Amino acid sequence: ASLLDSTTHNSSMGYVPRIAVVGGGVSGLVLGKELASRGLHATVFDTGEHACGGRASSREAADEQGRRFSFDHSTQYMTCTKGSSFESMAKEWAKEGLLAEWPADRVGTLKDGSFTPFDDGVVRYIGAGGLRPLADFLAEGSTEVVRPQWVGAMTPVGGEGSKRRWELASGPRGKPLGTFDFVAISHNGKCALRLAETAKLQDGSPAAAKTRASLQCAFGARPTEELKKQRKLILSSVWALMFAVDNPLNVKDNMEGAHIVGSEVVSWASNITAKRRHGKVRTDTDGGGTQCWVVHSTPQFARDNKCPQEAIPKSVADSVIAAMTQEFERCAGLEPGSVKPVFTKVQLWGAANPLTAAGVPAVFDSETRTGACGDWCQGPPSVEAAAESALALADAIDATFSPTTARDPAAAGRLDAAKVRWAPCSGDAAALGAFPGTNVPSMGEIAAAPRREGGRGSGGRGGRGRGG
C-alpha cells in the first residue's frame, strides 16, 4: 500500500506521523514543541514575516533618522494559576532567561491621575527583552517552522479515521505545502474559518464539520446579554498606540504599567523601556533617554472606530492617535500636550481577545483527524489558557498516534467526547484579557454598538499569528 493508504502510525516501525500546526502564536508554538518532544513530526505554519508569536510578539520600528524602537504592542505580562501546568512552564522559561518578574510596586491600576500598585503577592512575568525571544525559543522546539506562509486550503485524501490524510496548500489550486496525518488549527477568526471551509469531500460536503463548526466567529464588543445569545466565537478589537519620547514623561509613583479604570477610550498604558529593564535589556538603541510607550484602547473604542486593519486610512489613524493620546494624558495626570512623540504608530488588533469561550480544553475530532486550540477554547483569554489548550490537544494527538506509550492514553476519547458550549468569558477579564491568580479591573459592561450608515469595514485578518 502507498504511504497515503497506510493505517500504520507507529514510529517504532519507521513512520513518524506528520502533524500540521496552522498558526504560530503561543498556542501553536507550545503545541508544536510539545508534539515534537513526544516523537511526532510537527510543522508549524505562520504568517509572521519577522517572527512567530502572534499576540506574544514585539514590534521593531525606526524613525526617519534611523533610530530604532521596540514595543510590546499586545501581550504586556502574564500570570499563572498556582499549581498549574502553565506555572511549571513559565518557571522553566524564566530559568532560561526568557521571562523576568515585574516588581509589584511598578504595575497596578490608574484612575484619574492616581496610581495604585498591586499588593497581592502574585508573580507577574514579562518578556526579557520583549516577547520575541520567548517565541523564538518555542519555535526552535518544533520539528520545523515554515514562515511567512499562508495556509489557505486543506484537502482530504484517503478515507476516514486512521486512513485520513490532509494535503495543505497556500490556497485553492495554490502552492502545495505537504501531506499530513493531522491538522491542528491554532489561530481563529475569519481566516481560520475559511481554511476549515475548504475541507470538503468529493461530493462537496464538509470533511471536517466538527472543527469547522467550532471556528464560526463574529467581531465586535457587545453587551453581556447579547453575548449570552451567541453560539459562536465573538472577538473584540483593540487599538495599540505606540510612541517614543525623548523627554521622559512625568508619571507618578514610578508607574511602569497600569490597567486604566473609568475611561471609555484607553484601558492600559505601559512604559516599555522601564519595564524591559527588569529583564536586563534596554529598549532604546541610541543610548539616550528615549522612552517607548504602549497604550491600548478599550474594546468599545476599537469597535466604534473600526477600519480595514491591513490598510488603516491616515484620517482614521490620526483621529485615533489624537483621541488616545489626549485621554492617556488625562488619565495619567499629565498636562495636556505634554506627550511630544518623536515616533508614533497605531495598530488595530482585529481579533484581539475572545469575549466568548467554547467550554472545552481544545477541539478534537478523531474521525477527521483535525482539531483546534487557543485561549478561546476554555477561556478566559490569557497566555495560560492558550498554553493549556495546546497541552490538551497535544495529549489527544499523542494518544491517537501512540496509544500504548502516550502520557494520557484516555485523552483522545475524553476530548473527542467534549461538547462545545459557548458562553461569555468570565467577568474578571480585563480589556487585555484575563490574568489567572489575580484580580484586575474588569472590562465593564459594553454598550450596544451605535447605529451608523454604511460603515468603514471591520478588523479581520492580522494581529493573531503575525509576528512583529
Tab-separated table of C-alpha atoms in Angstrom:
chain	number	residue	atom	x	y	z
A	1	ALA	CA	0.000	0.000	0.000
A	2	SER	CA	1.123	3.553	-0.584
A	3	LEU	CA	2.003	5.749	2.345
A	4	LEU	CA	-1.274	7.644	1.943
A	5	ASP	CA	-3.279	4.438	2.231
A	6	SER	CA	-1.300	3.004	5.129
A	7	THR	CA	-3.028	2.735	8.506
A	8	THR	CA	0.220	2.300	10.430
A	9	HIS	CA	1.309	5.296	12.515
A	10	ASN	CA	3.831	3.664	14.792
A	11	SER	CA	7.177	5.472	14.853
A	12	SER	CA	8.858	2.285	16.087
A	13	MET	CA	8.029	0.782	12.667
A	14	GLY	CA	9.787	3.606	10.901
A	15	TYR	CA	6.970	6.021	10.116
A	16	VAL	CA	6.697	9.217	12.148
A	17	PRO	CA	3.231	10.843	11.983
A	18	ARG	CA	3.265	14.312	10.491
A	19	ILE	CA	1.208	16.985	12.253
A	20	ALA	CA	0.461	20.372	10.689
A	21	VAL	CA	0.014	23.231	13.153
A	22	VAL	CA	-1.526	26.238	11.411
A	23	GLY	CA	-0.785	29.379	13.410
A	24	GLY	CA	2.346	30.335	15.338
A	25	GLY	CA	1.000	32.177	18.356
A	26	VAL	CA	1.595	30.878	21.887
A	27	SER	CA	-0.870	28.019	21.467
A	28	GLY	CA	0.548	26.836	18.158
A	29	LEU	CA	4.158	27.147	19.277
A	30	VAL	CA	3.540	25.277	22.531
A	31	LEU	CA	1.658	22.582	20.592
A	32	GLY	CA	4.457	22.191	18.057
A	33	LYS	CA	7.125	21.981	20.741
A	34	GLU	CA	5.108	19.516	22.799
A	35	LEU	CA	4.362	17.226	19.847
A	36	ALA	CA	7.993	17.198	18.737
A	37	SER	CA	9.095	16.304	22.274
A	38	ARG	CA	6.821	13.241	22.056
A	39	GLY	CA	8.397	11.972	18.859
A	40	LEU	CA	5.908	13.349	16.332
A	41	HIS	CA	6.864	15.450	13.313
A	42	ALA	CA	5.371	18.885	13.972
A	43	THR	CA	5.370	21.534	11.254
A	44	VAL	CA	4.220	24.988	12.352
A	45	PHE	CA	2.977	27.322	9.616
A	46	ASP	CA	2.874	31.020	10.463
A	47	THR	CA	2.274	34.233	8.518
A	48	GLY	CA	4.740	36.305	10.552
A	49	GLU	CA	7.266	37.975	8.270
A	50	HIS	CA	9.814	38.650	11.012
A	51	ALA	CA	8.972	36.141	13.735
A	52	CYS	CA	6.280	33.911	15.167
A	53	GLY	CA	4.397	34.786	18.325
A	54	GLY	CA	1.041	36.269	17.329
A	55	ARG	CA	-0.093	38.423	20.241
A	56	ALA	CA	3.002	37.360	22.188
A	57	SER	CA	5.319	39.277	19.913
A	58	SER	CA	7.213	42.543	19.818
A	59	ARG	CA	7.308	45.181	17.118
A	60	GLU	CA	10.508	46.808	15.968
A	61	ALA	CA	10.359	50.234	14.300
A	62	ALA	CA	12.603	53.079	13.211
A	63	ASP	CA	12.194	56.823	12.716
A	64	GLU	CA	13.366	58.878	9.736
A	65	GLN	CA	16.796	59.325	11.349
A	66	GLY	CA	17.246	55.573	11.625
A	67	ARG	CA	16.820	55.360	15.394
A	68	ARG	CA	15.273	52.045	16.334
A	69	PHE	CA	12.497	51.443	18.836
A	70	SER	CA	10.949	48.278	20.233
A	71	PHE	CA	7.455	47.799	21.622
A	72	ASP	CA	5.490	45.024	23.320
A	73	HIS	CA	2.390	46.044	21.409
A	74	SER	CA	-0.007	43.307	22.520
A	75	THR	CA	0.640	40.983	25.483
A	76	GLN	CA	2.029	43.039	28.369
A	77	TYR	CA	2.587	40.456	31.072
A	78	MET	CA	1.384	37.050	32.180
A	79	THR	CA	0.354	35.383	35.424
A	80	CYS	CA	-0.181	31.755	36.405
A	81	THR	CA	-2.690	29.721	38.368
A	82	LYS	CA	-0.813	28.188	41.294
A	83	GLY	CA	-0.059	24.526	40.720
A	84	SER	CA	-0.984	24.632	37.024
A	85	SER	CA	0.967	23.087	34.189
A	86	PHE	CA	1.469	26.584	32.863
A	87	GLU	CA	3.089	27.722	36.109
A	88	SER	CA	5.721	24.997	35.679
A	89	MET	CA	6.175	26.057	32.070
A	90	ALA	CA	6.591	29.743	32.957
A	91	LYS	CA	9.127	28.942	35.675
A	92	GLU	CA	11.125	26.979	33.127
A	93	TRP	CA	11.023	29.908	30.704
A	94	ALA	CA	12.205	32.195	33.491
A	95	LYS	CA	15.140	29.880	34.217
A	96	GLU	CA	16.045	30.096	30.538
A	97	GLY	CA	16.229	33.880	30.927
A	98	LEU	CA	13.212	34.419	28.676
A	99	LEU	CA	10.929	35.852	31.363
A	100	ALA	CA	11.583	38.227	34.234
A	101	GLU	CA	9.470	39.283	37.196
A	102	TRP	CA	7.807	42.686	37.117
A	103	PRO	CA	8.017	44.255	40.612
A	104	ALA	CA	4.511	44.709	42.022
A	105	ASP	CA	5.130	48.316	43.031
A	106	ARG	CA	5.654	49.270	39.371
A	107	VAL	CA	2.381	47.912	37.935
A	108	GLY	CA	-1.183	48.382	39.102
A	109	THR	CA	-4.252	50.467	38.335
A	110	LEU	CA	-4.615	54.066	37.209
A	111	LYS	CA	-7.662	56.232	37.776
A	112	ASP	CA	-7.936	59.981	37.249
A	113	GLY	CA	-4.210	60.501	37.681
A	114	SER	CA	-3.904	58.297	40.773
A	115	PHE	CA	-1.726	55.171	40.513
A	116	THR	CA	-2.356	52.235	42.879
A	117	PRO	CA	0.263	49.460	42.675
A	118	PHE	CA	-0.726	45.830	43.059
A	119	ASP	CA	-0.230	44.327	46.505
A	120	ASP	CA	-1.337	40.716	46.131
A	121	GLY	CA	1.887	38.695	46.142
A	122	VAL	CA	1.261	37.455	42.596
A	123	VAL	CA	4.231	36.924	40.292
A	124	ARG	CA	3.856	38.891	37.057
A	125	TYR	CA	6.125	37.765	34.258
A	126	ILE	CA	7.320	39.991	31.423
A	127	GLY	CA	9.342	39.074	28.374
A	128	ALA	CA	13.037	39.702	28.940
A	129	GLY	CA	13.934	41.899	26.006
A	130	GLY	CA	10.348	41.660	24.805
A	131	LEU	CA	8.433	38.540	23.896
A	132	ARG	CA	10.192	37.700	20.648
A	133	PRO	CA	12.982	35.711	22.382
A	134	LEU	CA	10.301	33.526	24.001
A	135	ALA	CA	8.555	32.981	20.668
A	136	ASP	CA	11.888	32.109	19.046
A	137	PHE	CA	12.665	29.630	21.830
A	138	LEU	CA	9.324	27.877	21.436
A	139	ALA	CA	9.649	27.817	17.654
A	140	GLU	CA	13.008	26.081	17.924
A	141	GLY	CA	11.265	23.230	19.749
A	142	SER	CA	9.091	22.268	16.787
A	143	THR	CA	10.361	19.900	14.126
A	144	GLU	CA	10.153	22.734	11.608
A	145	VAL	CA	8.626	26.191	11.263
A	146	VAL	CA	7.541	27.497	7.873
A	147	ARG	CA	7.104	31.267	7.643
A	148	PRO	CA	5.975	33.552	6.298
A	149	GLN	CA	3.462	31.088	4.896
A	150	TRP	CA	-0.257	31.430	4.452
A	151	VAL	CA	-2.224	28.150	4.555
A	152	GLY	CA	-5.400	28.634	2.569
A	153	ALA	CA	-6.613	25.163	1.661
A	154	MET	CA	-6.837	21.688	3.203
A	155	THR	CA	-7.961	18.733	1.106
A	156	PRO	CA	-8.742	15.251	2.498
A	157	VAL	CA	-7.137	12.215	0.919
A	158	GLY	CA	-7.654	8.605	1.908
A	159	GLY	CA	-10.633	7.529	3.984
A	160	GLU	CA	-11.926	8.226	7.473
A	161	GLY	CA	-10.216	7.791	10.822
A	162	SER	CA	-6.782	6.210	10.610
A	163	LYS	CA	-6.843	6.332	6.802
A	164	ARG	CA	-7.373	10.081	6.639
A	165	ARG	CA	-4.577	12.364	5.432
A	166	TRP	CA	-4.635	16.042	4.572
A	167	GLU	CA	-2.961	17.856	1.711
A	168	LEU	CA	-2.305	21.512	2.553
A	169	ALA	CA	-1.793	24.330	0.082
A	170	SER	CA	-1.355	28.091	0.106
A	171	GLY	CA	-4.862	28.347	-1.332
A	172	PRO	CA	-7.251	26.578	-3.691
A	173	ARG	CA	-5.058	25.493	-6.612
A	174	GLY	CA	-2.173	27.129	-4.752
A	175	LYS	CA	1.341	26.019	-3.815
A	176	PRO	CA	1.395	22.516	-2.246
A	177	LEU	CA	2.634	22.545	1.346
A	178	GLY	CA	2.751	18.834	2.096
A	179	THR	CA	0.652	15.903	3.257
A	180	PHE	CA	-0.121	15.454	6.945
A	181	ASP	CA	-1.762	12.921	9.236
A	182	PHE	CA	-3.455	15.556	11.402
A	183	VAL	CA	-4.236	19.256	11.027
A	184	ALA	CA	-4.395	21.454	14.132
A	185	ILE	CA	-5.680	24.993	13.587
A	186	SER	CA	-4.161	27.193	16.275
A	187	HIS	CA	-5.498	30.562	15.268
A	188	ASN	CA	-9.030	31.883	14.965
A	189	GLY	CA	-11.152	34.478	13.254
A	190	LYS	CA	-12.361	34.558	9.688
A	191	CYS	CA	-9.154	33.175	8.227
A	192	ALA	CA	-9.238	30.050	10.387
A	193	LEU	CA	-12.874	29.506	9.436
A	194	ARG	CA	-12.137	29.980	5.745
A	195	LEU	CA	-9.400	27.361	5.925
A	196	ALA	CA	-11.737	24.845	7.581
A	197	GLU	CA	-14.400	25.608	4.978
A	198	THR	CA	-12.052	24.458	2.207
A	199	ALA	CA	-12.068	20.959	3.725
A	200	LYS	CA	-14.625	19.225	1.506
A	201	LEU	CA	-15.290	15.690	0.366
A	202	GLN	CA	-15.679	14.900	-3.326
A	203	ASP	CA	-19.445	15.414	-3.100
A	204	GLY	CA	-18.908	18.897	-1.672
A	205	SER	CA	-19.959	18.064	1.881
A	206	PRO	CA	-17.807	19.227	4.830
A	207	ALA	CA	-14.807	16.996	5.531
A	208	ALA	CA	-14.117	18.495	8.970
A	209	ALA	CA	-17.574	19.537	10.164
A	210	LYS	CA	-16.868	19.485	13.897
A	211	THR	CA	-13.732	21.609	13.661
A	212	ARG	CA	-15.364	23.926	11.132
A	213	ALA	CA	-18.371	24.489	13.409
A	214	SER	CA	-16.114	25.405	16.333
A	215	LEU	CA	-14.443	28.145	14.270
A	216	GLN	CA	-17.619	30.113	13.474
A	217	CYS	CA	-16.995	33.684	14.583
A	218	ALA	CA	-18.048	37.321	14.583
A	219	PHE	CA	-16.339	40.549	15.607
A	220	GLY	CA	-17.109	43.472	17.876
A	221	ALA	CA	-17.606	44.078	21.594
A	222	ARG	CA	-21.229	43.810	22.681
A	223	PRO	CA	-23.364	43.720	25.860
A	224	THR	CA	-23.275	40.585	28.025
A	225	GLU	CA	-26.927	39.760	27.363
A	226	GLU	CA	-26.177	39.726	23.658
A	227	LEU	CA	-23.075	37.572	24.201
A	228	LYS	CA	-25.202	35.005	26.034
A	229	LYS	CA	-27.257	34.504	22.885
A	230	GLN	CA	-24.252	33.768	20.692
A	231	ARG	CA	-23.393	30.235	19.622
A	232	LYS	CA	-20.003	31.097	18.228
A	233	LEU	CA	-16.754	32.863	18.994
A	234	ILE	CA	-17.080	36.628	19.432
A	235	LEU	CA	-13.818	38.549	19.153
A	236	SER	CA	-13.105	42.070	20.352
A	237	SER	CA	-10.745	44.530	18.720
A	238	VAL	CA	-8.147	46.753	20.379
A	239	TRP	CA	-6.127	49.685	19.084
A	240	ALA	CA	-2.471	49.737	20.134
A	241	LEU	CA	-0.828	53.171	20.221
A	242	MET	CA	2.968	53.042	20.189
A	243	PHE	CA	5.007	56.184	20.735
A	244	ALA	CA	8.520	57.198	21.743
A	245	VAL	CA	9.515	60.378	23.575
A	246	ASP	CA	12.978	61.815	24.108
A	247	ASN	CA	11.952	63.561	27.324
A	248	PRO	CA	10.743	61.095	30.000
A	249	LEU	CA	7.107	61.551	30.964
A	250	ASN	CA	6.469	62.829	34.458
A	251	VAL	CA	4.249	59.974	35.615
A	252	LYS	CA	3.625	59.448	39.310
A	253	ASP	CA	4.993	56.899	41.748
A	254	ASN	CA	7.380	55.165	39.322
A	255	MET	CA	4.448	53.727	37.394
A	256	GLU	CA	5.615	51.425	34.605
A	257	GLY	CA	2.326	49.777	33.688
A	258	ALA	CA	-1.302	50.212	34.637
A	259	HIS	CA	-4.798	48.985	33.904
A	260	ILE	CA	-6.756	52.200	33.395
A	261	VAL	CA	-10.063	52.489	35.234
A	262	GLY	CA	-13.005	54.659	34.271
A	263	SER	CA	-12.060	55.544	30.695
A	264	GLU	CA	-14.138	54.763	27.632
A	265	VAL	CA	-11.129	55.313	25.367
A	266	VAL	CA	-7.999	53.724	26.881
A	267	SER	CA	-7.579	50.585	29.002
A	268	TRP	CA	-3.833	50.177	29.525
A	269	ALA	CA	-0.571	52.132	29.446
A	270	SER	CA	2.983	50.879	29.820
A	271	ASN	CA	6.467	52.344	29.761
A	272	ILE	CA	8.068	49.548	27.737
A	273	THR	CA	11.571	50.938	28.225
A	274	ALA	CA	11.319	50.875	32.029
A	275	LYS	CA	9.537	47.515	32.089
A	276	ARG	CA	12.166	45.841	29.915
A	277	ARG	CA	14.989	46.880	32.263
A	278	HIS	CA	13.799	44.299	34.794
A	279	GLY	CA	14.868	41.742	32.214
A	280	LYS	CA	18.281	43.447	31.992
A	281	VAL	CA	17.519	44.567	28.429
A	282	ARG	CA	17.292	48.182	27.267
A	283	THR	CA	14.667	49.175	24.714
A	284	ASP	CA	16.338	52.175	23.124
A	285	THR	CA	19.367	51.507	20.988
A	286	ASP	CA	20.717	55.039	20.720
A	287	GLY	CA	21.998	55.046	24.292
A	288	GLY	CA	19.886	58.041	25.211
A	289	GLY	CA	16.928	58.566	27.478
A	290	THR	CA	14.235	57.731	24.948
A	291	GLN	CA	11.116	56.123	26.394
A	292	CYS	CA	8.925	53.765	24.381
A	293	TRP	CA	5.283	53.607	25.478
A	294	VAL	CA	2.293	51.471	24.538
A	295	VAL	CA	-1.313	52.495	25.193
A	296	HIS	CA	-4.231	50.168	24.477
A	297	SER	CA	-7.763	51.250	23.728
A	298	THR	CA	-10.912	49.810	25.195
A	299	PRO	CA	-12.710	47.214	23.048
A	300	GLN	CA	-15.670	49.572	22.774
A	301	PHE	CA	-13.492	52.396	21.377
A	302	ALA	CA	-11.962	49.961	18.868
A	303	ARG	CA	-15.389	48.748	17.784
A	304	ASP	CA	-16.642	52.300	17.321
A	305	ASN	CA	-13.502	53.299	15.383
A	306	LYS	CA	-13.084	50.261	13.186
A	307	CYS	CA	-11.498	50.202	9.760
A	308	PRO	CA	-9.707	47.724	7.464
A	309	GLN	CA	-6.768	46.834	9.673
A	310	GLU	CA	-4.418	45.867	6.856
A	311	ALA	CA	-4.709	49.355	5.324
A	312	ILE	CA	-5.593	51.887	8.014
A	313	PRO	CA	-6.649	55.202	6.418
A	314	LYS	CA	-4.474	58.108	7.540
A	315	SER	CA	-7.523	60.059	8.668
A	316	VAL	CA	-8.558	57.216	10.984
A	317	ALA	CA	-5.010	56.753	12.296
A	318	ASP	CA	-4.664	60.473	13.035
A	319	SER	CA	-8.033	60.570	14.801
A	320	VAL	CA	-7.251	57.500	16.923
A	321	ILE	CA	-3.778	58.802	17.839
A	322	ALA	CA	-5.186	62.156	18.928
A	323	ALA	CA	-8.029	60.679	20.975
A	324	MET	CA	-5.903	58.057	22.723
A	325	THR	CA	-3.008	60.422	23.431
A	326	GLN	CA	-5.286	63.065	24.925
A	327	GLU	CA	-7.093	60.516	27.103
A	328	PHE	CA	-3.815	58.936	28.250
A	329	GLU	CA	-2.558	62.346	29.358
A	330	ARG	CA	-5.744	62.927	31.319
A	331	CYS	CA	-5.726	59.509	32.995
A	332	ALA	CA	-2.022	59.728	33.848
A	333	GLY	CA	-2.387	63.199	35.353
A	334	LEU	CA	-0.148	64.780	32.725
A	335	GLU	CA	-0.510	68.302	31.410
A	336	PRO	CA	-2.364	68.420	28.063
A	337	GLY	CA	0.130	68.345	25.212
A	338	SER	CA	2.971	67.031	27.380
A	339	VAL	CA	3.363	63.902	25.233
A	340	LYS	CA	5.665	65.087	22.439
A	341	PRO	CA	6.491	61.950	20.482
A	342	VAL	CA	9.457	61.543	18.155
A	343	PHE	CA	7.820	58.398	16.782
A	344	THR	CA	4.163	57.334	16.657
A	345	LYS	CA	2.359	54.343	15.182
A	346	VAL	CA	-1.013	52.678	15.691
A	347	GLN	CA	-2.040	49.100	15.024
A	348	LEU	CA	-5.532	47.639	15.098
A	349	TRP	CA	-5.725	44.140	16.533
A	350	GLY	CA	-8.914	42.987	14.822
A	351	ALA	CA	-9.019	39.666	16.679
A	352	ALA	CA	-7.531	40.843	19.951
A	353	ASN	CA	-9.461	38.888	22.566
A	354	PRO	CA	-12.243	36.309	22.724
A	355	LEU	CA	-15.391	37.505	24.506
A	356	THR	CA	-16.967	34.049	24.403
A	357	ALA	CA	-15.388	30.667	25.148
A	358	ALA	CA	-16.196	27.214	23.770
A	359	GLY	CA	-16.154	25.472	27.149
A	360	VAL	CA	-13.743	22.717	26.058
A	361	PRO	CA	-9.975	22.396	26.647
A	362	ALA	CA	-9.471	22.087	22.873
A	363	VAL	CA	-11.379	20.872	19.821
A	364	PHE	CA	-10.517	17.343	18.683
A	365	ASP	CA	-12.112	15.065	16.082
A	366	SER	CA	-10.627	11.599	15.773
A	367	GLU	CA	-12.690	10.694	12.694
A	368	THR	CA	-11.456	13.570	10.547
A	369	ARG	CA	-8.037	13.917	12.179
A	370	THR	CA	-8.491	17.629	12.763
A	371	GLY	CA	-8.607	19.888	15.786
A	372	ALA	CA	-8.145	23.405	17.085
A	373	CYS	CA	-6.667	25.045	20.145
A	374	GLY	CA	-6.345	28.505	21.626
A	375	ASP	CA	-7.294	30.683	24.572
A	376	TRP	CA	-10.848	30.848	23.184
A	377	CYS	CA	-11.436	27.166	23.939
A	378	GLN	CA	-11.653	27.144	27.733
A	379	GLY	CA	-11.140	30.860	28.338
A	380	PRO	CA	-10.983	33.423	29.695
A	381	PRO	CA	-8.332	34.700	27.256
A	382	SER	CA	-4.781	34.581	28.601
A	383	VAL	CA	-1.345	33.208	27.831
A	384	GLU	CA	-2.094	30.437	30.326
A	385	ALA	CA	-5.335	29.483	28.553
A	386	ALA	CA	-3.550	29.371	25.201
A	387	ALA	CA	-0.761	27.138	26.505
A	388	GLU	CA	-3.064	24.827	28.471
A	389	SER	CA	-5.283	24.351	25.407
A	390	ALA	CA	-2.228	23.365	23.390
A	391	LEU	CA	-1.239	20.805	26.029
A	392	ALA	CA	-4.745	19.305	25.969
A	393	LEU	CA	-4.681	18.908	22.196
A	394	ALA	CA	-1.137	17.511	22.322
A	395	ASP	CA	-2.309	14.829	24.776
A	396	ALA	CA	-5.163	13.828	22.449
A	397	ILE	CA	-2.952	13.702	19.351
A	398	ASP	CA	-0.318	11.733	21.273
A	399	ALA	CA	-2.940	9.219	22.425
A	400	THR	CA	-4.212	8.852	18.850
A	401	PHE	CA	-0.890	8.008	17.242
A	402	SER	CA	0.865	6.332	20.193
A	403	PRO	CA	-1.946	4.709	22.200
A	404	THR	CA	0.320	2.365	24.148
A	405	THR	CA	3.017	4.869	25.099
A	406	ALA	CA	1.039	8.120	25.355
A	407	ARG	CA	1.293	10.144	28.565
A	408	ASP	CA	-2.515	10.126	28.830
A	409	PRO	CA	-3.947	7.228	26.778
A	410	ALA	CA	-7.532	8.285	27.561
A	411	ALA	CA	-7.035	11.870	26.353
A	412	ALA	CA	-8.230	11.286	22.792
A	413	GLY	CA	-11.522	9.672	23.796
A	414	ARG	CA	-12.151	12.243	26.502
A	415	LEU	CA	-11.537	15.259	24.285
A	416	ASP	CA	-13.380	13.706	21.354
A	417	ALA	CA	-16.481	13.422	23.542
A	418	ALA	CA	-16.295	17.000	24.817
A	419	LYS	CA	-19.141	19.183	23.554
A	420	VAL	CA	-18.684	22.828	22.613
A	421	ARG	CA	-20.994	25.080	24.632
A	422	TRP	CA	-20.435	28.763	24.029
A	423	ALA	CA	-20.745	31.222	26.898
A	424	PRO	CA	-19.427	34.697	27.755
A	425	CYS	CA	-15.924	34.684	29.228
A	426	SER	CA	-15.816	35.211	32.967
A	427	GLY	CA	-16.429	38.745	34.179
A	428	ASP	CA	-12.981	39.269	35.685
A	429	ALA	CA	-11.370	39.563	32.255
A	430	ALA	CA	-9.901	42.972	31.519
A	431	ALA	CA	-9.738	44.658	28.137
A	432	LEU	CA	-6.368	42.931	27.675
A	433	GLY	CA	-7.745	39.532	28.643
A	434	ALA	CA	-7.531	37.658	31.930
A	435	PHE	CA	-4.677	37.275	34.400
A	436	PRO	CA	-5.124	33.991	36.309
A	437	GLY	CA	-4.465	34.056	40.020
A	438	THR	CA	-5.071	37.765	40.446
A	439	ASN	CA	-7.780	40.388	40.179
A	440	VAL	CA	-7.622	43.130	37.565
A	441	PRO	CA	-10.196	45.786	36.726
A	442	SER	CA	-12.953	44.166	34.696
A	443	MET	CA	-13.697	45.330	31.202
A	444	GLY	CA	-17.036	46.685	32.360
A	445	GLU	CA	-20.351	46.385	30.609
A	446	ILE	CA	-20.198	47.161	26.909
A	447	ALA	CA	-22.797	49.490	25.439
A	448	ALA	CA	-24.650	48.445	22.319
A	449	ALA	CA	-22.976	49.486	19.086
A	450	PRO	CA	-24.243	52.802	17.710
A	451	ARG	CA	-26.245	52.575	14.518
A	452	ARG	CA	-24.439	54.149	11.616
A	453	GLU	CA	-24.927	54.330	7.903
A	454	GLY	CA	-22.501	52.390	5.759
A	455	GLY	CA	-19.508	51.712	7.977
A	456	ARG	CA	-15.800	51.604	7.337
A	457	GLY	CA	-15.186	47.907	7.258
A	458	SER	CA	-14.080	45.663	10.050
A	459	GLY	CA	-10.947	44.242	11.558
A	460	GLY	CA	-10.405	40.796	10.184
A	461	ARG	CA	-7.147	39.112	9.383
A	462	GLY	CA	-3.905	40.166	11.005
A	463	GLY	CA	-2.988	40.545	14.644
A	464	ARG	CA	-3.024	36.908	15.576
A	465	GLY	CA	-0.322	34.829	14.033
A	466	ARG	CA	1.575	37.792	12.672
A	467	GLY	CA	4.984	38.319	14.188
A	468	GLY	CA	6.064	41.929	14.540
